[in-house]
PDB file of C-alpha atoms in Angstrom:
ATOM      1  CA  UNK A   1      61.370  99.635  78.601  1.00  0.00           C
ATOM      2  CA  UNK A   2      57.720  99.043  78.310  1.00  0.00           C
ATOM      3  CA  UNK A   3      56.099 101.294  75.638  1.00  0.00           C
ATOM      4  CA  UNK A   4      52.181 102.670  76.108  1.00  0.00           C
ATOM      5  CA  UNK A   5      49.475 102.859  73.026  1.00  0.00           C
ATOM      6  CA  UNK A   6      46.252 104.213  73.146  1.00  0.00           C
ATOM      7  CA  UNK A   7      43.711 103.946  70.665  1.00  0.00           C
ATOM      8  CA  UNK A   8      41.789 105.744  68.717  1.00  0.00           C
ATOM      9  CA  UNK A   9      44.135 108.616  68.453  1.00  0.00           C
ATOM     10  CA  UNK A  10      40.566 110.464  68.226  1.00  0.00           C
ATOM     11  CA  UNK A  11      37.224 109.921  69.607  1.00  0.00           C
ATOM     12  CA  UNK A  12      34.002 111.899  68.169  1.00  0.00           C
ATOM     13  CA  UNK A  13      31.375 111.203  70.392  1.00  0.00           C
ATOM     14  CA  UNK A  14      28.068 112.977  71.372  1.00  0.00           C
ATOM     15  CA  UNK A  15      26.993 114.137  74.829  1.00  0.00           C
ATOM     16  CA  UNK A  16      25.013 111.807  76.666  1.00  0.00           C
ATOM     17  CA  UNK A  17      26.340 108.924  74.510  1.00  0.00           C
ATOM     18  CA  UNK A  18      29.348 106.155  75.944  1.00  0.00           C
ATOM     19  CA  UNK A  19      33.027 106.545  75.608  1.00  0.00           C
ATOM     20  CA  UNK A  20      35.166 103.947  75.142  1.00  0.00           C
ATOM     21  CA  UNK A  21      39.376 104.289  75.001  1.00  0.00           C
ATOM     22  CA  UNK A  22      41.808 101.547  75.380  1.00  0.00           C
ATOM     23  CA  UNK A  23      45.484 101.344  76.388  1.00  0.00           C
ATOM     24  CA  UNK A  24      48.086  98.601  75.394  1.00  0.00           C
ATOM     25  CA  UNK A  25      51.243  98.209  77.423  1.00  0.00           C
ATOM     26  CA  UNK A  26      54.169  96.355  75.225  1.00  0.00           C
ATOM     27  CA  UNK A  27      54.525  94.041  78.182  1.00  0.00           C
ATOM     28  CA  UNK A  28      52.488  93.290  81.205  1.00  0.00           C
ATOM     29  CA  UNK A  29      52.205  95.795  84.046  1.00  0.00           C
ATOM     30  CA  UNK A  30      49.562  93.638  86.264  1.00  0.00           C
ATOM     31  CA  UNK A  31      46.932  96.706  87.182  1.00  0.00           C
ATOM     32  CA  UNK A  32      49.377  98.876  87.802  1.00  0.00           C
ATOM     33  CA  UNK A  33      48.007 101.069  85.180  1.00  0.00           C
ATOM     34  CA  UNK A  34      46.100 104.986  86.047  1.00  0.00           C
ATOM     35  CA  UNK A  35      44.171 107.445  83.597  1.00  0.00           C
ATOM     36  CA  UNK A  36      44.178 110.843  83.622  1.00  0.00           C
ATOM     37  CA  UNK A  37      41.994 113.263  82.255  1.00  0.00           C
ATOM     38  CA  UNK A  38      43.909 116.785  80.775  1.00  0.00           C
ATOM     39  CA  UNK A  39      42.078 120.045  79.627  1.00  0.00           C
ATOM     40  CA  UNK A  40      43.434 122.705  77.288  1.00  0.00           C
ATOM     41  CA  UNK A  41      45.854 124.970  79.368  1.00  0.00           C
ATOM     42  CA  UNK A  42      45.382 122.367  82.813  1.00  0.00           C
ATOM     43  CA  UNK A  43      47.641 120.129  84.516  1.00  0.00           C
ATOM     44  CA  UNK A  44      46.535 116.567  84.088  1.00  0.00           C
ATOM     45  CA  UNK A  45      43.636 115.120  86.598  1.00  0.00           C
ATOM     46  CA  UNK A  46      43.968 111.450  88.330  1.00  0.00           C
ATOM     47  CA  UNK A  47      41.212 109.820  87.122  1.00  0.00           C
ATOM     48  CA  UNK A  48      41.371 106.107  87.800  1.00  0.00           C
ATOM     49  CA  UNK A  49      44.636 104.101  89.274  1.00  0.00           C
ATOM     50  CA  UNK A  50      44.850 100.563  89.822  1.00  0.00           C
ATOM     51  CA  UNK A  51      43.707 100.030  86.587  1.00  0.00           C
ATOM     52  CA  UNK A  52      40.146  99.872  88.348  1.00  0.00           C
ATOM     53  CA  UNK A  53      39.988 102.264  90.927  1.00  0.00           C
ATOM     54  CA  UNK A  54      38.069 105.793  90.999  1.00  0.00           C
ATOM     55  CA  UNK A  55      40.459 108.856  92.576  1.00  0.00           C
ATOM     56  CA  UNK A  56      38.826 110.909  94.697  1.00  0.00           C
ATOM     57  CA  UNK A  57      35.936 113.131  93.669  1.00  0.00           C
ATOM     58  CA  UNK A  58      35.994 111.161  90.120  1.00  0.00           C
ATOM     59  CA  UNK A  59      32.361 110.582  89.178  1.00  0.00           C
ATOM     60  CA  UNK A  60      30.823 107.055  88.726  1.00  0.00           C
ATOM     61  CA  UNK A  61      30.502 107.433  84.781  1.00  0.00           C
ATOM     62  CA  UNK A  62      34.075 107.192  84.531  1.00  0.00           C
ATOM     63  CA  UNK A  63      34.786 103.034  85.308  1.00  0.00           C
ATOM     64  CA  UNK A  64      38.406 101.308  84.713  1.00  0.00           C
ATOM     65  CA  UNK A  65      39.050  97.800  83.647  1.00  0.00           C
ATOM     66  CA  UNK A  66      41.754  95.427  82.780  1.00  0.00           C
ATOM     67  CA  UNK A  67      44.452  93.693  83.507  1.00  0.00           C
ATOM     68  CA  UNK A  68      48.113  92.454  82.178  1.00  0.00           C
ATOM     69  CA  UNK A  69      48.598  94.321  78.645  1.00  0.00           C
ATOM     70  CA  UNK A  70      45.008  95.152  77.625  1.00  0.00           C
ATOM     71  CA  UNK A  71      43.131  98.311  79.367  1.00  0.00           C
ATOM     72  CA  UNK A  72      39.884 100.289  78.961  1.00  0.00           C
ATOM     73  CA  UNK A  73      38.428 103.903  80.134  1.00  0.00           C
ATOM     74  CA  UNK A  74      34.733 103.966  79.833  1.00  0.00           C
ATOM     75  CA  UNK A  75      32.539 106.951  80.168  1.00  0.00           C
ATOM     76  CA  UNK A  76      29.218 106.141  80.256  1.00  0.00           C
ATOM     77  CA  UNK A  77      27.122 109.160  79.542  1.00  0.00           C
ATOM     78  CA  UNK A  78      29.605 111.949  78.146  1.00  0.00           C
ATOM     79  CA  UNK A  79      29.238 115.299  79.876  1.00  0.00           C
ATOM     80  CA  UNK A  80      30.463 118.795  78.210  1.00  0.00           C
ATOM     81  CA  UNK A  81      33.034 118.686  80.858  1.00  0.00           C
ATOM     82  CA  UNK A  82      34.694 115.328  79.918  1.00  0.00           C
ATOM     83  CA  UNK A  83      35.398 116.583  76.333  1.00  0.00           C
ATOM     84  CA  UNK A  84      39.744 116.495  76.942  1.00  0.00           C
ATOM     85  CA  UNK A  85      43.007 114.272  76.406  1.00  0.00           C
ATOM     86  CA  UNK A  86      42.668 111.237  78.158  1.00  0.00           C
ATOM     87  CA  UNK A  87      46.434 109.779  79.047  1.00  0.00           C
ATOM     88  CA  UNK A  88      47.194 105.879  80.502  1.00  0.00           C
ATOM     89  CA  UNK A  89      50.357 105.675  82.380  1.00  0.00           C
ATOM     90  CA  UNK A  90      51.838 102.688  83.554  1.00  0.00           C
ATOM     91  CA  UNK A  91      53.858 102.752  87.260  1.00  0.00           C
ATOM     92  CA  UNK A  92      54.729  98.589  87.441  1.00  0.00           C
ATOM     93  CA  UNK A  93      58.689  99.952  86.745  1.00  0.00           C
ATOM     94  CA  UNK A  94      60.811 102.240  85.879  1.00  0.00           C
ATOM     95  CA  UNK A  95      60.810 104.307  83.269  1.00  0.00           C
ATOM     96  CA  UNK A  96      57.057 104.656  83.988  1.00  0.00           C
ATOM     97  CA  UNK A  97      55.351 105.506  80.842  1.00  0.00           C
ATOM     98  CA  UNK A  98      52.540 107.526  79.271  1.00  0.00           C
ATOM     99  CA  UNK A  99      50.343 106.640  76.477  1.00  0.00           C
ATOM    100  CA  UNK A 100      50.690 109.206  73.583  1.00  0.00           C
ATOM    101  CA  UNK A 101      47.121 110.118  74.846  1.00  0.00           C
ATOM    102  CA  UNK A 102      43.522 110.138  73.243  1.00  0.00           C
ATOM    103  CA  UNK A 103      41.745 113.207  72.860  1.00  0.00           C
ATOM    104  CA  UNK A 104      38.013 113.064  72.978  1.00  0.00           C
ATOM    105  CA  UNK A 105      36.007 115.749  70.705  1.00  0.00           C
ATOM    106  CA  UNK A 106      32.231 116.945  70.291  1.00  0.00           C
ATOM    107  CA  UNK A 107      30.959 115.029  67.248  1.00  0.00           C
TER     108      UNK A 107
ATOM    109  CA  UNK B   1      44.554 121.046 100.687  1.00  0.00           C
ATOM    110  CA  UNK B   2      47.542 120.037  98.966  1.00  0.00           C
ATOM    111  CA  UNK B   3      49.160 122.748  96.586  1.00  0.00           C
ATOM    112  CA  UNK B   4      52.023 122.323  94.563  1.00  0.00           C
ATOM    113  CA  UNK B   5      53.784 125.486  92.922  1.00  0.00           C
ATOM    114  CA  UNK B   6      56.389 125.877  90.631  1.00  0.00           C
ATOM    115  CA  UNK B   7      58.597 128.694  89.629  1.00  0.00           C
ATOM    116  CA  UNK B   8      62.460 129.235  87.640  1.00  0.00           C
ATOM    117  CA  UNK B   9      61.058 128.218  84.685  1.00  0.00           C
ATOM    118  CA  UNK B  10      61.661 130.772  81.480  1.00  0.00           C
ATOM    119  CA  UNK B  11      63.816 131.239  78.026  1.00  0.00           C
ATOM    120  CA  UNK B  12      67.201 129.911  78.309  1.00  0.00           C
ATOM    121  CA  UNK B  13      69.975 129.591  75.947  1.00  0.00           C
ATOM    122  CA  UNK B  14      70.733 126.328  74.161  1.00  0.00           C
ATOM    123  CA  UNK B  15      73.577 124.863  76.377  1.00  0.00           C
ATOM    124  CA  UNK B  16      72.506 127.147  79.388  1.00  0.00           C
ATOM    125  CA  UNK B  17      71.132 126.491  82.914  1.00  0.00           C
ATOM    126  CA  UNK B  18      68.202 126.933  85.159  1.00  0.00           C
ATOM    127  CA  UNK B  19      66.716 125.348  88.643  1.00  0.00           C
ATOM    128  CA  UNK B  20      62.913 124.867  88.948  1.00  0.00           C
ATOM    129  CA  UNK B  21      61.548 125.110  92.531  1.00  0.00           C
ATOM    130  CA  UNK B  22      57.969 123.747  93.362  1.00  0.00           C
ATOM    131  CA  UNK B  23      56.860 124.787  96.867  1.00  0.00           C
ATOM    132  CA  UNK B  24      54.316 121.790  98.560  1.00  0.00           C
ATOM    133  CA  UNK B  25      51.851 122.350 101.448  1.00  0.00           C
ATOM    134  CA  UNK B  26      48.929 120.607 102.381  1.00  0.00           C
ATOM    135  CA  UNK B  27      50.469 117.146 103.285  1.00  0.00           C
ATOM    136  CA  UNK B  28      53.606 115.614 104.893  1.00  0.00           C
ATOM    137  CA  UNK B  29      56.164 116.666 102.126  1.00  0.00           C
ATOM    138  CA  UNK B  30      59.063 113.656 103.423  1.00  0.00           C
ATOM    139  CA  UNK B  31      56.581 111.090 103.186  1.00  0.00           C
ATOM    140  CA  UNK B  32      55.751 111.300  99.794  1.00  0.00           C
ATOM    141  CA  UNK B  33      57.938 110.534  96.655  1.00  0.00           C
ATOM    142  CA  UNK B  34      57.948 113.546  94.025  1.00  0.00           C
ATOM    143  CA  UNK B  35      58.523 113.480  90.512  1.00  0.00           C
ATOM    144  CA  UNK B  36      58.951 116.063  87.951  1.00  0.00           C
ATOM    145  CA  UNK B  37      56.570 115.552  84.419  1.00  0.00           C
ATOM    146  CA  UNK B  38      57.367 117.694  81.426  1.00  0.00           C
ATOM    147  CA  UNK B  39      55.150 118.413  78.402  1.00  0.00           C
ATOM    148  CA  UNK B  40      56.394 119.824  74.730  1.00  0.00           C
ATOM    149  CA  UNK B  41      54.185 122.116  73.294  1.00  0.00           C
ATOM    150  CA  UNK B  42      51.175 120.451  71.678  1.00  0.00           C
ATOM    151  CA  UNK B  43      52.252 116.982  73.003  1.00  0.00           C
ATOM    152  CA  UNK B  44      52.098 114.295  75.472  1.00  0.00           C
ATOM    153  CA  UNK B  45      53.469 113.854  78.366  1.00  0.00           C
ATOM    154  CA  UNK B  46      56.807 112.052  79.945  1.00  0.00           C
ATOM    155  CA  UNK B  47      58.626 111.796  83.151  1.00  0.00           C
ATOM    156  CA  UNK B  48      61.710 113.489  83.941  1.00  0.00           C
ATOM    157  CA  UNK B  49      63.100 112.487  86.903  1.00  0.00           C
ATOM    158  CA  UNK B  50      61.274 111.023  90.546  1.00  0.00           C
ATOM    159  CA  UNK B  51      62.780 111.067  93.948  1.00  0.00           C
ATOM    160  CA  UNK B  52      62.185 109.425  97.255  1.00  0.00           C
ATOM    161  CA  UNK B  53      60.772 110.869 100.143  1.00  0.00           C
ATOM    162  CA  UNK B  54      64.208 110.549 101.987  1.00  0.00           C
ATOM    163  CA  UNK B  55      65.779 111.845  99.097  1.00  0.00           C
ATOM    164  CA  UNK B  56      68.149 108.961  99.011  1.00  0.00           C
ATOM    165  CA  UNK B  57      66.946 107.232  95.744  1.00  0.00           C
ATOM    166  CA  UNK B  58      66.122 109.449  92.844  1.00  0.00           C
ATOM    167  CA  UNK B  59      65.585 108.289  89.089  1.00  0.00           C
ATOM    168  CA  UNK B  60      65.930 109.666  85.950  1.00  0.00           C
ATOM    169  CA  UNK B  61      64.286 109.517  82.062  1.00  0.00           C
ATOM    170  CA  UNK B  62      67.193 108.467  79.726  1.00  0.00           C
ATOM    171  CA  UNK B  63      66.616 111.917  77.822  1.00  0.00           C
ATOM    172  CA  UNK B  64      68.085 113.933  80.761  1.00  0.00           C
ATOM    173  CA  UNK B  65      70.531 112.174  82.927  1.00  0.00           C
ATOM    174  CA  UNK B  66      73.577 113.200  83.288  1.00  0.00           C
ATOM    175  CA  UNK B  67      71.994 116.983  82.727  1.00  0.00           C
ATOM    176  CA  UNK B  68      69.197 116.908  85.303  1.00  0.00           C
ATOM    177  CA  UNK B  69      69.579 116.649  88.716  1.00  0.00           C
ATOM    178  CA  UNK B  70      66.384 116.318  91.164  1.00  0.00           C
ATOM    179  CA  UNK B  71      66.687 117.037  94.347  1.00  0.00           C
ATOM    180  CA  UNK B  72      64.813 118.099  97.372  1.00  0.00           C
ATOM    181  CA  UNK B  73      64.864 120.158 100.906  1.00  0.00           C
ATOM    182  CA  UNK B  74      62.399 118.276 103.133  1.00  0.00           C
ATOM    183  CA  UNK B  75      62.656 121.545 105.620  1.00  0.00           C
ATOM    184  CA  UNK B  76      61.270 123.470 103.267  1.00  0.00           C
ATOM    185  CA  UNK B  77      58.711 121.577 101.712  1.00  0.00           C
ATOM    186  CA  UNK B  78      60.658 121.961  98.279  1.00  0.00           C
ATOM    187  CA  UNK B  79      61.502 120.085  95.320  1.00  0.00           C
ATOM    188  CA  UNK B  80      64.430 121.006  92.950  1.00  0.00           C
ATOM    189  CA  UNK B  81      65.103 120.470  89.298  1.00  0.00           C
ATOM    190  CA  UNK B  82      68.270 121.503  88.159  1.00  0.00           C
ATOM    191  CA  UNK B  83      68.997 121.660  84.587  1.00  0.00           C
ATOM    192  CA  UNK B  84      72.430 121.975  82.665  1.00  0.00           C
ATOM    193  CA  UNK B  85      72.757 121.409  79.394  1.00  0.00           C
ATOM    194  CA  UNK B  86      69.501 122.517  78.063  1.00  0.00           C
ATOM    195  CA  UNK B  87      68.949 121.877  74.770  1.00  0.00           C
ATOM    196  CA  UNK B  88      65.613 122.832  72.259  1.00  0.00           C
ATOM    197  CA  UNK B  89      64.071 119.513  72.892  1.00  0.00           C
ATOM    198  CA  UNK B  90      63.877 120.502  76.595  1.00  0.00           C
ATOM    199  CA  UNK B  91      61.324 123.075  75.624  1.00  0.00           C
ATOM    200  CA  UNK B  92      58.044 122.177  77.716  1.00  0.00           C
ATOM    201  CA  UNK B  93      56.140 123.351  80.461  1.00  0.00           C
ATOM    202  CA  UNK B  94      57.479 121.321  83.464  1.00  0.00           C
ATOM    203  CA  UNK B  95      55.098 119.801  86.137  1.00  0.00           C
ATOM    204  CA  UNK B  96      55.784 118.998  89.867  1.00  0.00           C
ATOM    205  CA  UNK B  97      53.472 116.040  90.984  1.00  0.00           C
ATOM    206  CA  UNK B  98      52.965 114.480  94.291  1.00  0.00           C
ATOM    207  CA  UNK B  99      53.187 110.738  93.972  1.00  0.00           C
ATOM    208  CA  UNK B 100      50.418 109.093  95.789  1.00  0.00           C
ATOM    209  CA  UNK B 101      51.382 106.215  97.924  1.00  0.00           C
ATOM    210  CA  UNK B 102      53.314 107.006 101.208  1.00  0.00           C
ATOM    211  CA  UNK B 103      56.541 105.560 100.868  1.00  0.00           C
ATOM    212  CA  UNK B 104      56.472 104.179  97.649  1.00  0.00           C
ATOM    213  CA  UNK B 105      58.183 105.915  94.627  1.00  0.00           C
ATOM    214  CA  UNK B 106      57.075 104.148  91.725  1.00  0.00           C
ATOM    215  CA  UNK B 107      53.302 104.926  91.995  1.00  0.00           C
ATOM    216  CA  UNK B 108      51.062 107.022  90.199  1.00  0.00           C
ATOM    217  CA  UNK B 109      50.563 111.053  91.006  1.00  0.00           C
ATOM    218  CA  UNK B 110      47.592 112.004  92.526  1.00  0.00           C
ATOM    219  CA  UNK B 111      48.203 116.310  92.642  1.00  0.00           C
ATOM    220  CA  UNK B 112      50.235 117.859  89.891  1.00  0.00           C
ATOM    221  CA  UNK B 113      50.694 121.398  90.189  1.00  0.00           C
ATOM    222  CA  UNK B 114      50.032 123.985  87.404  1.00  0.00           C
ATOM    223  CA  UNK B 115      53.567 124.110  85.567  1.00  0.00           C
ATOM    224  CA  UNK B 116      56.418 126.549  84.458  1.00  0.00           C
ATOM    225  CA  UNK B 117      57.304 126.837  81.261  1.00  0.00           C
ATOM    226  CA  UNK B 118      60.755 126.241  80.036  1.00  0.00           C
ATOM    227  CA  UNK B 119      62.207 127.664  76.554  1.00  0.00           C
ATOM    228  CA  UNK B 120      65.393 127.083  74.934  1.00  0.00           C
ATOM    229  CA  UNK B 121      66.067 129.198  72.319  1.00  0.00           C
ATOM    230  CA  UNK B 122      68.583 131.161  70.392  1.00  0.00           C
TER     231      UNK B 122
END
């Protein structure tokens, strides 16, 4: 079973400034690998899947990359509305997994 | 536009049963794998169970099987959960999510709906 980290648990960033969160899978999952974005009281968001790949309607700040066991979410230029729990999952097997999540906070 | 909505969910017993329901429109509901995604209050979030469009394959998180059962009625555009069993660790708000490659059932989700809440509690 391949187990998901995420790190920093916490991210205190200001708006305007660049966000930076990485995932860890315990074993390869090629890019197999999404992010999703999850506000207080919301259902989670697809944000990126194919480790590299924007979903639909996702702006341009948000960028993917990575590969294997080592992945990163960059935001480039943090807006109020990107202040949330950002979540990896893998989907290379089953049980797919999710990262215990990352939440990003107004410093 | 797709929508996915859920409803059953609500405060059970521990040992006690219920059936979530999500209702899908917007898309070709038998061509599209579903899963169900639950969340514990003030955590993260984990898979429950996924099934094939067909219906025909269906997988489970080792935390519920043998108790949950996913299934679906591709007439109705409906997914199932159904829960025996329940115990407190079940407690979550349970999401229905539309996985997002035709045909494929281990992919990510690309619409989740907005979740029923499931207690179970003395």
């Amino acid at each position: 079973e391949i187990v998901m980290t995420q790190s920093p648990a916490t991210l205190s960033v200001s708006p305007g400034e660049r966000a930076t969160l990485s995932c860890r899978a315990s074993q390869s999952v090629s890019s197999n690998l999404a992010w999703y974005q999850q506000k207080p009281g919301q259902a989670p968001r697809l944000l990126i899947y194919g480790a590299s790949t924007r979903a639909t309607g996702i702006p341009a700040r948000f960028s993917g990359s990575g590969s294997g066991t080592e992945f990163t979410l960059t935001i480039s230029s943090l807006q109020s509305e990107d202040f949330a729990v950002y979540y990896c999952q893998q989907y290379n097997n089953w049980p797919e997994a999710f990262g215990p999540g990352t939440k990003v906070d107004i410093k | 536009e797709v929508q996915l909505l859920e409803s059953g969910g609500g405060l059970v017993q521990p040992g006690g049963s219920l059936r979530l329901s999500c209702a899908a429109s917007g898309f070709t509901f038998s061509s599209y794998a579903m899963s169900w995604v639950r969340q514990a209050p003030g955590k993260g979030l984990e898979w429950v169970s996924a099934i094939s469009g067909s219906g025909g394959s269906t997988y489970y998180a080792d935390s519920v099987k043998g108790r949950f059962t996913i299934s679906r009625d591709n007439s109705k555009n409906t997914l199932y959960l159904q829960m025996n069993s329940l115990r407190a660790e079940d407690t979550a708000v349970y999401y229905c999510a539309k996985r997002m490659v035709q045909g494929v059932i281990i992919t990510c989700v690309d619409y989740w709906g907005q979740g029923t809440l499931v207690t179970v509690s003395s």
